[in-house]
């Protein structure tokens, strides 16, 4: 998709019918993300327990750290025991696992995937690349601090982290959620302009709408 | 038979029980699948937690009215099938709303949810949904033919379209079950059963690795919660129907749970052993093996009756 595809235009249908297409209006949502107030305390803590015990993961595996995510599904580590399951689509996932460094190109896709997820949603950043750039810190096309572009809930350090430390990271995330501190979605909505400004600074060819969930 | 308001309450109770049986069997099934893969797998109560989580998500987006109605239609299909099947034979209150000729209605309801889901997922607009739908409808249609043949055979054998009467004629021991009196027909029914259960080898519709989960790609939060609820009720309702028509029905909940579990395990065991068919394979398979076998069974049943 290029930015030209987002322009308003007149299209001729298969049977000669003419109609106007405005992709920004027709294909994408034009609403800003909203903050969602938690419910009352007792009920919310029950819901948080359910959210913590049912982590549905969207694995974003463009970095090398993603290779450590696969063993979690295998008999040896078997993360399913802890209520961690993989979902194939962003719509149904709650946890976005960033598997290592992000280039300018992949950051764009990460943002789109993140915004398509329904909240409460959490971001787990994997490997030292997401914290300070790691071994790619002076590369011309990777970002150094993921936190500037998306609200990260948990960092799992290492280059790369072993599957055991991933499991430990997920357990820590569960603890955060149960304490009611997994409010990354609200943080993103509150500081939306700041996040967007940061994202646009990196992504020069911004050929997508600002809000696309 | 007059209208008794108390029957509504009993139907809801019956629905609640079957929902819980379905949820637990779903969990146990995932567990069995994991054990076959030498894993521990999810906790058996995990489906409950997932359901609570999905209903409790704070945000959702919609793609239009049909997108809303898709899961509702799907759930209606599941509940519809269940409410017209006599769950407990001879029970005044757990007989649900079965009536003479209900087999036709039930067969319709089995397809109803699929069509509703097709419309709803279609409005989601995701290309993978469209691929999933076309595969799903093609495969369900192919599996539906032996299914209808099996029901037709049972109707011919018992000279009735009422499920209650079929169960009544099978009472008195295992020698009266359709399984024993007409094994060929039961075999056809069990093959068709595999095709409608969305399990391997016939789960290309959902195919999570290829077309991310197919029709429900765009469904999330509450929508997905409704679909999950239906995933608990619908397979159970179908299994109860099969139990009634081919396995002698049940006279109490204990027998029902045992029989439903065993029949359901048939699809589970086939699923964990055999890999997934491609959609053209599965359709061809149904036309090549299930359909001729069904016709033979139908002819045999007609001869048997004479």
Short mmCIF file of C-alpha atoms in Angstrom, two decimals:
data_model
loop_
_atom_site.label_atom_id
_atom_site.label_comp_id
_atom_site.label_asym_id
_atom_site.label_seq_id
_atom_site.Cartn_x
_atom_site.Cartn_y
_atom_site.Cartn_z
CA UNK A 1 0.00 0.00 0.00
CA UNK A 2 1.26 3.46 -0.82
CA UNK A 3 -0.07 6.81 0.31
CA UNK A 4 -1.74 7.17 -3.09
CA UNK A 5 -4.14 4.35 -2.19
CA UNK A 6 -5.50 6.46 0.63
CA UNK A 7 -6.60 9.33 -1.59
CA UNK A 8 -10.21 10.00 -2.40
CA UNK A 9 -11.15 8.68 -5.82
CA UNK A 10 -13.94 7.62 -8.15
CA UNK A 11 -14.11 3.92 -8.93
CA UNK A 12 -15.94 2.09 -11.69
CA UNK A 13 -17.58 -1.12 -10.53
CA UNK A 14 -17.65 -4.36 -12.56
CA UNK A 15 -21.05 -3.50 -14.08
CA UNK A 16 -20.13 0.06 -15.04
CA UNK A 17 -21.52 1.64 -11.90
CA UNK A 18 -19.53 4.61 -10.58
CA UNK A 19 -19.03 5.31 -6.92
CA UNK A 20 -16.80 7.39 -4.67
CA UNK A 21 -14.24 5.79 -2.39
CA UNK A 22 -12.68 7.60 0.51
CA UNK A 23 -10.38 5.01 2.08
CA UNK A 24 -9.63 7.04 5.18
CA UNK A 25 -13.35 7.21 5.92
CA UNK A 26 -14.46 3.86 4.55
CA UNK A 27 -11.72 1.47 5.59
CA UNK A 28 -10.42 2.93 8.82
CA UNK A 29 -11.75 4.17 12.09
CA UNK A 30 -11.51 7.90 12.59
CA UNK A 31 -11.90 7.89 16.35
CA UNK A 32 -9.12 8.58 18.79
CA UNK A 33 -8.42 5.83 21.29
CA UNK A 34 -10.38 6.31 24.48
CA UNK A 35 -9.38 5.78 28.07
CA UNK A 36 -11.39 3.06 29.79
CA UNK A 37 -12.09 3.41 33.48
CA UNK A 38 -11.67 0.21 35.49
CA UNK A 39 -14.84 -1.16 37.08
CA UNK A 40 -15.29 -1.15 40.85
CA UNK A 41 -12.50 -2.64 42.88
CA UNK A 42 -13.70 -6.14 43.78
CA UNK A 43 -15.15 -6.90 40.36
CA UNK A 44 -12.11 -5.44 38.60
CA UNK A 45 -9.73 -7.59 40.63
CA UNK A 46 -11.69 -10.67 39.59
CA UNK A 47 -11.55 -9.59 35.95
CA UNK A 48 -7.86 -8.85 36.28
CA UNK A 49 -7.34 -12.35 37.61
CA UNK A 50 -9.10 -13.74 34.53
CA UNK A 51 -7.07 -11.48 32.23
CA UNK A 52 -3.84 -12.55 33.89
CA UNK A 53 -4.64 -16.24 33.72
CA UNK A 54 -5.66 -16.10 30.10
CA UNK A 55 -2.87 -14.40 28.18
CA UNK A 56 -3.44 -14.66 24.45
CA UNK A 57 -0.29 -13.84 22.63
CA UNK A 58 0.37 -12.17 19.34
CA UNK A 59 3.97 -13.00 18.59
CA UNK A 60 5.72 -10.32 16.60
CA UNK A 61 8.79 -12.19 15.50
CA UNK A 62 10.94 -10.09 13.23
CA UNK A 63 13.87 -9.84 15.61
CA UNK A 64 16.18 -12.75 16.36
CA UNK A 65 14.74 -13.09 19.89
CA UNK A 66 11.57 -14.52 18.41
CA UNK A 67 13.29 -17.84 17.99
CA UNK A 68 13.11 -18.26 21.75
CA UNK A 69 9.33 -18.01 21.65
CA UNK A 70 8.83 -21.25 19.69
CA UNK A 71 10.17 -23.60 22.37
CA UNK A 72 7.50 -22.28 24.73
CA UNK A 73 4.91 -24.18 22.73
CA UNK A 74 6.85 -27.44 22.80
CA UNK A 75 6.67 -30.22 25.42
CA UNK A 76 9.85 -29.04 27.07
CA UNK A 77 8.59 -25.64 28.23
CA UNK A 78 4.86 -25.87 27.52
CA UNK A 79 3.63 -22.39 28.38
CA UNK A 80 0.02 -23.55 27.93
CA UNK A 81 0.21 -24.82 31.51
CA UNK A 82 0.23 -21.21 32.70
CA UNK A 83 -2.74 -20.09 30.66
CA UNK A 84 -0.56 -18.66 27.90
CA UNK A 85 -1.93 -19.36 24.43
CA UNK A 86 -1.04 -18.17 20.95
CA UNK A 87 -3.64 -16.50 18.79
CA UNK A 88 -3.23 -16.01 15.05
CA UNK A 89 -4.86 -12.59 14.85
CA UNK A 90 -4.28 -9.27 16.62
CA UNK A 91 -8.01 -8.84 17.20
CA UNK A 92 -8.14 -11.75 19.60
CA UNK A 93 -4.81 -11.24 21.36
CA UNK A 94 -4.04 -9.35 24.54
CA UNK A 95 -0.29 -9.60 24.74
CA UNK A 96 1.98 -8.30 22.02
CA UNK A 97 5.36 -9.94 22.29
CA UNK A 98 8.02 -7.97 20.45
CA UNK A 99 10.71 -10.44 19.51
CA UNK A 100 13.81 -8.27 19.51
CA UNK A 101 15.00 -5.29 17.47
CA UNK A 102 12.60 -3.26 15.41
CA UNK A 103 13.62 -1.61 12.18
CA UNK A 104 11.83 1.46 10.90
CA UNK A 105 9.89 -0.74 8.53
CA UNK A 106 8.75 -3.25 11.14
CA UNK A 107 7.91 -0.58 13.70
CA UNK A 108 5.16 0.57 11.39
CA UNK A 109 3.63 -2.91 11.32
CA UNK A 110 3.97 -3.27 15.07
CA UNK A 111 2.06 -0.06 15.62
CA UNK A 112 -0.73 -1.18 13.32
CA UNK A 113 -0.93 -4.57 15.00
CA UNK A 114 -0.94 -2.99 18.44
CA UNK A 115 -3.72 -0.61 17.55
CA UNK A 116 -5.87 -3.42 16.19
CA UNK A 117 -5.73 -5.28 19.47
CA UNK A 118 -8.60 -4.83 21.89
CA UNK A 119 -7.88 -3.73 25.41
CA UNK A 120 -6.75 -4.21 28.05
CA UNK A 121 -3.63 -5.07 26.11
CA UNK A 122 -0.07 -5.55 27.19
CA UNK A 123 3.29 -5.30 25.50
CA UNK A 124 6.14 -7.61 26.38
CA UNK A 125 9.47 -6.49 24.98
CA UNK A 126 11.97 -9.22 24.53
CA UNK A 127 15.75 -8.87 24.53
CA UNK A 128 18.08 -5.98 25.12
CA UNK A 129 17.44 -4.55 21.64
CA UNK A 130 14.07 -3.25 22.77
CA UNK A 131 15.58 -1.54 25.81
CA UNK A 132 18.51 0.36 24.36
CA UNK A 133 19.11 -0.99 20.89
CA UNK A 134 21.39 -3.78 22.07
CA UNK A 135 24.01 -4.76 19.56
CA UNK A 136 22.25 -2.71 16.90
CA UNK A 137 22.30 0.49 18.95
CA UNK A 138 24.13 2.50 16.26
CA UNK A 139 22.40 0.98 13.27
CA UNK A 140 20.95 3.44 10.76
CA UNK A 141 17.52 1.83 10.60
CA UNK A 142 16.64 0.30 13.95
CA UNK A 143 15.01 2.03 16.86
CA UNK A 144 16.70 2.01 20.24
CA UNK A 145 13.98 2.49 22.82
CA UNK A 146 10.67 0.77 22.18
CA UNK A 147 9.11 2.55 25.15
CA UNK A 148 9.04 5.81 23.19
CA UNK A 149 6.67 4.37 20.60
CA UNK A 150 4.48 1.90 22.49
CA UNK A 151 3.71 1.54 26.20
CA UNK A 152 5.77 -1.46 27.32
CA UNK A 153 4.57 -3.40 30.36
CA UNK A 154 7.43 -5.82 30.85
CA UNK A 155 10.96 -6.06 29.52
CA UNK A 156 12.65 -9.42 29.42
CA UNK A 157 16.38 -8.82 29.28
CA UNK A 158 19.03 -10.91 27.63
CA UNK A 159 20.57 -11.31 24.24
CA UNK A 160 18.68 -13.45 23.75
CA UNK A 161 16.57 -14.37 26.78
CA UNK A 162 16.15 -18.11 27.33
CA UNK A 163 12.65 -19.61 27.27
CA UNK A 164 12.84 -19.95 31.06
CA UNK A 165 13.28 -16.22 31.43
CA UNK A 166 10.38 -15.67 29.07
CA UNK A 167 8.22 -17.80 31.34
CA UNK A 168 9.47 -15.81 34.33
CA UNK A 169 8.63 -12.62 32.42
CA UNK A 170 5.09 -13.79 31.76
CA UNK A 171 4.70 -14.66 35.43
CA UNK A 172 5.85 -11.13 36.30
CA UNK A 173 3.34 -9.73 33.80
CA UNK A 174 0.59 -11.77 35.46
CA UNK A 175 1.53 -10.29 38.80
CA UNK A 176 1.38 -6.77 37.35
CA UNK A 177 -2.03 -7.39 35.84
CA UNK A 178 -3.40 -8.86 39.04
CA UNK A 179 -2.20 -5.78 40.92
CA UNK A 180 -4.13 -3.66 38.44
CA UNK A 181 -1.01 -2.10 36.97
CA UNK A 182 -1.43 -3.40 33.43
CA UNK A 183 -2.96 -0.18 32.14
CA UNK A 184 -0.81 0.26 29.05
CA UNK A 185 -3.85 0.84 26.86
CA UNK A 186 -4.96 3.79 28.95
CA UNK A 187 -1.44 5.16 29.05
CA UNK A 188 -1.33 5.00 25.26
CA UNK A 189 -4.68 6.75 24.97
CA UNK A 190 -3.71 9.45 27.48
CA UNK A 191 -0.39 10.25 25.83
CA UNK A 192 -1.59 9.53 22.33
CA UNK A 193 -0.26 12.73 20.74
CA UNK A 194 3.16 12.23 22.24
CA UNK A 195 3.36 8.63 21.05
CA UNK A 196 2.20 9.59 17.56
CA UNK A 197 4.73 12.41 17.37
CA UNK A 198 7.51 10.01 18.33
CA UNK A 199 6.33 7.43 15.82
CA UNK A 200 6.12 9.96 13.00
CA UNK A 201 9.61 11.21 13.76
CA UNK A 202 10.94 7.75 12.88
CA UNK A 203 8.52 6.67 10.18
CA UNK A 204 9.06 9.21 7.43
CA UNK A 205 6.72 7.70 4.84
CA UNK A 206 3.63 7.76 7.01
CA UNK A 207 1.19 6.26 4.50
CA UNK A 208 -1.47 5.13 6.92
CA UNK A 209 -4.19 6.80 8.95
CA UNK A 210 -3.42 7.99 12.45
CA UNK A 211 -6.07 5.81 13.99
CA UNK A 212 -6.56 2.43 12.43
CA UNK A 213 -8.18 0.00 14.81
CA UNK B 1 -49.86 -31.07 25.72
CA UNK B 2 -50.52 -27.62 27.18
CA UNK B 3 -48.06 -24.86 27.73
CA UNK B 4 -46.30 -24.95 31.06
CA UNK B 5 -44.24 -21.89 32.03
CA UNK B 6 -42.10 -24.03 34.35
CA UNK B 7 -40.79 -25.79 31.23
CA UNK B 8 -38.97 -22.61 30.26
CA UNK B 9 -37.06 -22.65 33.53
CA UNK B 10 -36.23 -26.32 33.10
CA UNK B 11 -35.05 -25.68 29.56
CA UNK B 12 -32.75 -22.93 30.79
CA UNK B 13 -31.43 -25.25 33.48
CA UNK B 14 -30.93 -27.96 30.89
CA UNK B 15 -29.09 -25.45 28.68
CA UNK B 16 -26.92 -24.41 31.61
CA UNK B 17 -25.99 -28.02 32.36
CA UNK B 18 -25.15 -28.80 28.74
CA UNK B 19 -23.10 -25.58 28.52
CA UNK B 20 -20.98 -26.65 31.47
CA UNK B 21 -20.59 -30.18 30.12
CA UNK B 22 -19.47 -28.62 26.85
CA UNK B 23 -16.96 -26.30 28.51
CA UNK B 24 -15.43 -29.11 30.55
CA UNK B 25 -15.28 -31.47 27.59
CA UNK B 26 -13.61 -28.71 25.55
CA UNK B 27 -10.98 -28.32 28.24
CA UNK B 28 -10.44 -32.06 28.59
CA UNK B 29 -10.22 -32.39 24.82
CA UNK B 30 -7.46 -29.78 24.63
CA UNK B 31 -5.75 -31.62 27.45
CA UNK B 32 -5.94 -34.92 25.55
CA UNK B 33 -4.57 -33.23 22.45
CA UNK B 34 -1.67 -31.89 24.50
CA UNK B 35 -0.98 -35.26 26.08
CA UNK B 36 -0.79 -36.86 22.66
CA UNK B 37 1.85 -34.23 21.86
CA UNK B 38 3.62 -35.12 25.14
CA UNK B 39 2.73 -31.80 26.74
CA UNK B 40 0.81 -31.06 29.90
CA UNK B 41 -1.39 -28.61 28.06
CA UNK B 42 -3.89 -26.12 29.42
CA UNK B 43 -5.66 -26.49 32.72
CA UNK B 44 -8.97 -28.26 32.20
CA UNK B 45 -10.88 -25.18 33.43
CA UNK B 46 -8.99 -22.82 31.14
CA UNK B 47 -11.97 -22.37 28.74
CA UNK B 48 -13.93 -20.77 31.59
CA UNK B 49 -11.17 -18.24 32.27
CA UNK B 50 -10.86 -17.46 28.57
CA UNK B 51 -14.59 -16.92 28.37
CA UNK B 52 -14.63 -14.52 31.34
CA UNK B 53 -11.67 -12.66 29.90
CA UNK B 54 -13.25 -12.27 26.50
CA UNK B 55 -16.56 -11.05 27.88
CA UNK B 56 -14.65 -8.63 30.12
CA UNK B 57 -12.53 -6.89 27.48
CA UNK B 58 -13.04 -3.17 27.73
CA UNK B 59 -13.13 -2.21 24.09
CA UNK B 60 -14.63 -3.61 20.96
CA UNK B 61 -15.22 -2.42 17.47
CA UNK B 62 -17.87 -3.36 14.99
CA UNK B 63 -18.03 -3.58 11.23
CA UNK B 64 -21.80 -3.26 10.89
CA UNK B 65 -25.09 -4.89 11.77
CA UNK B 66 -24.43 -8.30 10.24
CA UNK B 67 -21.12 -8.40 12.08
CA UNK B 68 -23.13 -8.12 15.29
CA UNK B 69 -25.70 -10.65 14.20
CA UNK B 70 -23.22 -13.31 13.02
CA UNK B 71 -22.33 -14.63 16.49
CA UNK B 72 -25.96 -14.23 17.59
CA UNK B 73 -27.13 -16.40 14.68
CA UNK B 74 -24.41 -18.91 15.47
CA UNK B 75 -25.50 -19.13 19.09
CA UNK B 76 -29.14 -19.33 18.01
CA UNK B 77 -28.20 -22.31 15.85
CA UNK B 78 -26.55 -24.05 18.79
CA UNK B 79 -29.30 -23.35 21.28
CA UNK B 80 -31.95 -24.11 18.66
CA UNK B 81 -30.53 -27.55 18.00
CA UNK B 82 -30.31 -28.28 21.68
CA UNK B 83 -33.75 -27.06 22.66
CA UNK B 84 -35.50 -29.25 20.11
CA UNK B 85 -33.62 -32.40 21.01
CA UNK B 86 -35.04 -34.44 23.86
CA UNK B 87 -32.03 -34.49 26.18
CA UNK B 88 -33.35 -36.95 28.74
CA UNK B 89 -35.80 -39.51 27.40
CA UNK B 90 -38.92 -39.93 29.49
CA UNK B 91 -38.15 -36.92 31.68
CA UNK B 92 -41.09 -34.58 31.83
CA UNK B 93 -38.89 -31.54 32.19
CA UNK B 94 -35.62 -32.31 30.44
CA UNK B 95 -37.33 -33.44 27.26
CA UNK B 96 -36.93 -29.83 26.06
CA UNK B 97 -39.31 -28.76 23.29
CA UNK B 98 -39.19 -31.85 21.12
CA UNK B 99 -42.27 -32.56 19.05
CA UNK B 100 -43.36 -34.82 16.22
CA UNK B 101 -41.34 -34.17 13.07
CA UNK B 102 -38.60 -32.23 14.86
CA UNK B 103 -35.78 -33.97 12.99
CA UNK B 104 -36.38 -31.75 9.96
CA UNK B 105 -36.22 -28.61 12.08
CA UNK B 106 -33.06 -29.77 13.82
CA UNK B 107 -31.33 -30.51 10.52
CA UNK B 108 -32.21 -26.99 9.44
CA UNK B 109 -30.87 -25.51 12.66
CA UNK B 110 -27.55 -27.31 12.26
CA UNK B 111 -26.98 -25.36 9.04
CA UNK B 112 -28.51 -22.13 10.28
CA UNK B 113 -25.58 -21.05 12.46
CA UNK B 114 -23.08 -21.63 9.68
CA UNK B 115 -25.01 -19.39 7.31
CA UNK B 116 -25.42 -16.66 9.90
CA UNK B 117 -21.74 -16.80 10.66
CA UNK B 118 -20.95 -16.58 6.94
CA UNK B 119 -22.92 -13.35 6.62
CA UNK B 120 -21.42 -11.88 9.78
CA UNK B 121 -17.84 -12.80 9.03
CA UNK B 122 -18.31 -11.59 5.47
CA UNK B 123 -19.10 -8.12 6.73
CA UNK B 124 -15.91 -8.22 8.81
CA UNK B 125 -14.24 -7.66 5.46
CA UNK B 126 -11.10 -9.61 6.16
CA UNK B 127 -9.93 -11.65 3.15
CA UNK B 128 -9.10 -14.61 5.37
CA UNK B 129 -12.68 -14.60 6.66
CA UNK B 130 -13.95 -14.84 3.10
CA UNK B 131 -11.60 -17.74 2.32
CA UNK B 132 -12.63 -19.46 5.54
CA UNK B 133 -16.31 -19.03 4.77
CA UNK B 134 -16.11 -20.42 1.26
CA UNK B 135 -14.19 -23.42 2.54
CA UNK B 136 -16.52 -23.85 5.49
CA UNK B 137 -19.71 -23.75 3.46
CA UNK B 138 -18.29 -26.11 0.84
CA UNK B 139 -17.17 -28.61 3.43
CA UNK B 140 -20.28 -28.41 5.59
CA UNK B 141 -22.40 -28.99 2.49
CA UNK B 142 -20.33 -32.03 1.58
CA UNK B 143 -20.62 -33.43 5.11
CA UNK B 144 -24.30 -32.55 5.35
CA UNK B 145 -25.28 -34.97 2.60
CA UNK B 146 -24.23 -38.16 4.45
CA UNK B 147 -25.65 -36.58 7.60
CA UNK B 148 -29.07 -36.11 6.03
CA UNK B 149 -28.86 -39.59 4.49
CA UNK B 150 -28.18 -41.02 7.94
CA UNK B 151 -31.12 -39.18 9.49
CA UNK B 152 -33.32 -40.18 6.57
CA UNK B 153 -32.31 -43.81 7.07
CA UNK B 154 -33.20 -43.58 10.75
CA UNK B 155 -36.52 -41.99 9.86
CA UNK B 156 -37.24 -44.83 7.44
CA UNK B 157 -36.19 -47.45 9.94
CA UNK B 158 -38.37 -46.09 12.73
CA UNK B 159 -41.11 -44.80 10.41
CA UNK B 160 -41.06 -41.48 12.22
CA UNK B 161 -39.49 -38.03 12.07
CA UNK B 162 -39.77 -37.52 15.81
CA UNK B 163 -36.57 -37.95 17.79
CA UNK B 164 -38.53 -38.86 20.91
CA UNK B 165 -40.21 -41.76 19.11
CA UNK B 166 -36.88 -42.95 17.77
CA UNK B 167 -35.48 -43.02 21.29
CA UNK B 168 -38.62 -44.78 22.53
CA UNK B 169 -38.16 -47.55 19.97
CA UNK B 170 -34.55 -48.05 21.03
CA UNK B 171 -35.29 -48.60 24.71
CA UNK B 172 -34.81 -51.93 26.42
CA UNK B 173 -31.11 -52.60 26.04
CA UNK B 174 -28.18 -52.22 23.70
CA UNK B 175 -29.63 -54.79 21.26
CA UNK B 176 -32.28 -52.24 20.28
CA UNK B 177 -29.92 -49.37 19.53
CA UNK B 178 -29.55 -48.26 15.93
CA UNK B 179 -25.86 -48.97 16.40
CA UNK B 180 -26.71 -52.69 16.61
CA UNK B 181 -29.84 -52.91 14.48
CA UNK B 182 -28.35 -50.85 11.64
CA UNK B 183 -24.56 -50.59 11.97
CA UNK B 184 -24.01 -49.43 8.39
CA UNK B 185 -26.22 -46.39 8.87
CA UNK B 186 -24.50 -45.57 12.16
CA UNK B 187 -21.14 -45.75 10.40
CA UNK B 188 -22.33 -43.21 7.83
CA UNK B 189 -23.65 -40.99 10.61
CA UNK B 190 -20.36 -41.14 12.48
CA UNK B 191 -18.43 -40.20 9.35
CA UNK B 192 -20.73 -37.24 8.79
CA UNK B 193 -20.31 -36.38 12.47
CA UNK B 194 -16.58 -35.97 11.94
CA UNK B 195 -17.22 -33.53 9.13
CA UNK B 196 -19.43 -31.26 11.20
CA UNK B 197 -17.27 -31.12 14.32
CA UNK B 198 -14.58 -28.74 13.02
CA UNK B 199 -11.86 -31.07 14.21
CA UNK B 200 -8.89 -32.44 12.36
CA UNK B 201 -8.86 -33.83 9.65
CA UNK B 202 -11.75 -31.54 8.74
CA UNK B 203 -10.62 -28.32 10.42
CA UNK B 204 -9.23 -26.54 7.36
CA UNK B 205 -11.95 -23.94 7.88
CA UNK B 206 -10.21 -22.56 10.96
CA UNK B 207 -6.62 -23.42 9.93
CA UNK B 208 -4.85 -21.08 12.35
CA UNK B 209 -1.45 -21.37 10.68
CA UNK B 210 -2.63 -20.76 7.17
CA UNK B 211 -5.62 -18.40 7.12
CA UNK B 212 -5.43 -17.00 10.65
CA UNK B 213 -8.44 -18.76 12.17
CA UNK B 214 -10.72 -18.24 9.14
CA UNK B 215 -14.22 -16.84 9.60
CA UNK B 216 -13.74 -15.46 13.14
CA UNK B 217 -10.54 -13.58 12.18
CA UNK B 218 -12.13 -10.23 12.96
CA UNK B 219 -14.17 -11.39 15.94
CA UNK B 220 -12.93 -10.34 19.34
CA UNK B 221 -13.99 -9.61 22.92
CA UNK B 222 -17.74 -10.12 23.45
CA UNK B 223 -18.34 -11.36 19.91
CA UNK B 224 -15.73 -14.03 20.41
CA UNK B 225 -17.21 -14.77 23.84
CA UNK B 226 -20.57 -15.52 22.23
CA UNK B 227 -18.86 -17.73 19.65
CA UNK B 228 -17.02 -19.56 22.45
CA UNK B 229 -20.28 -20.09 24.31
CA UNK B 230 -21.64 -21.62 21.15
CA UNK B 231 -18.51 -23.78 20.83
CA UNK B 232 -19.54 -25.34 24.13
CA UNK B 233 -23.24 -25.77 23.35
CA UNK B 234 -23.39 -26.61 19.65
CA UNK B 235 -21.12 -29.70 19.53
CA UNK B 236 -22.85 -31.01 22.63
CA UNK B 237 -26.27 -30.47 21.09
CA UNK B 238 -25.20 -32.35 17.96
CA UNK B 239 -23.74 -35.13 20.06
CA UNK B 240 -26.93 -35.43 22.10
CA UNK B 241 -28.86 -35.67 18.82
CA UNK B 242 -26.59 -38.47 17.59
CA UNK B 243 -26.89 -40.20 20.93
CA UNK B 244 -30.66 -40.08 20.61
CA UNK B 245 -30.90 -41.29 17.05
CA UNK B 246 -28.16 -43.92 17.00
CA UNK B 247 -27.13 -44.79 20.54
CA UNK B 248 -30.36 -45.34 22.39
CA UNK B 249 -30.75 -41.97 24.09
CA UNK B 250 -30.35 -41.40 27.80
CA UNK B 251 -32.78 -41.71 30.67
CA UNK B 252 -30.75 -39.69 33.17
CA UNK B 253 -27.95 -37.14 33.22
CA UNK B 254 -25.30 -39.68 34.20
CA UNK B 255 -25.95 -41.84 31.15
CA UNK B 256 -26.15 -38.71 28.99
CA UNK B 257 -22.77 -37.43 30.14
CA UNK B 258 -21.12 -40.82 29.66
CA UNK B 259 -22.56 -41.38 26.19
CA UNK B 260 -21.93 -37.82 25.03
CA UNK B 261 -18.36 -38.02 26.26
CA UNK B 262 -17.70 -41.30 24.46
CA UNK B 263 -19.29 -40.18 21.20
CA UNK B 264 -17.41 -36.89 21.34
CA UNK B 265 -14.15 -38.74 21.96
CA UNK B 266 -14.62 -40.45 18.59
CA UNK B 267 -14.06 -37.13 16.84
CA UNK B 268 -11.26 -36.21 19.24
CA UNK B 269 -9.30 -39.42 18.75
CA UNK B 270 -9.67 -39.29 14.99
CA UNK B 271 -8.57 -35.66 15.23
CA UNK B 272 -5.37 -36.27 17.16
CA UNK B 273 -4.36 -39.20 14.96
CA UNK B 274 -5.05 -37.88 11.46
CA UNK B 275 -3.58 -34.72 9.98
CA UNK B 276 -5.65 -32.02 8.35
CA UNK B 277 -7.26 -32.51 4.95
CA UNK B 278 -7.13 -29.77 2.40
CA UNK B 279 -10.63 -28.58 1.56
CA UNK B 280 -10.69 -30.20 -1.89
CA UNK B 281 -9.48 -33.44 -0.32
CA UNK B 282 -12.14 -33.41 2.35
CA UNK B 283 -14.97 -32.66 -0.07
CA UNK B 284 -13.76 -35.37 -2.44
CA UNK B 285 -13.45 -37.74 0.51
CA UNK B 286 -17.04 -37.19 1.53
CA UNK B 287 -18.33 -37.66 -2.01
CA UNK B 288 -16.13 -40.67 -2.70
CA UNK B 289 -16.60 -42.67 0.49
CA UNK B 290 -19.31 -41.25 2.73
CA UNK B 291 -21.90 -40.66 0.01
CA UNK B 292 -21.82 -44.14 -1.65
CA UNK B 293 -21.69 -45.77 1.78
CA UNK B 294 -24.69 -43.66 2.77
CA UNK B 295 -26.66 -44.70 -0.31
CA UNK B 296 -25.87 -48.37 0.33
CA UNK B 297 -26.93 -47.95 3.96
CA UNK B 298 -30.12 -46.27 2.87
CA UNK B 299 -30.94 -49.11 0.45
CA UNK B 300 -30.11 -51.68 3.12
CA UNK B 301 -32.39 -49.91 5.58
CA UNK B 302 -35.28 -49.92 3.11
CA UNK B 303 -34.78 -53.68 2.56
CA UNK B 304 -34.50 -54.23 6.30
CA UNK B 305 -37.84 -52.56 6.84
CA UNK B 306 -39.67 -54.77 4.34
#
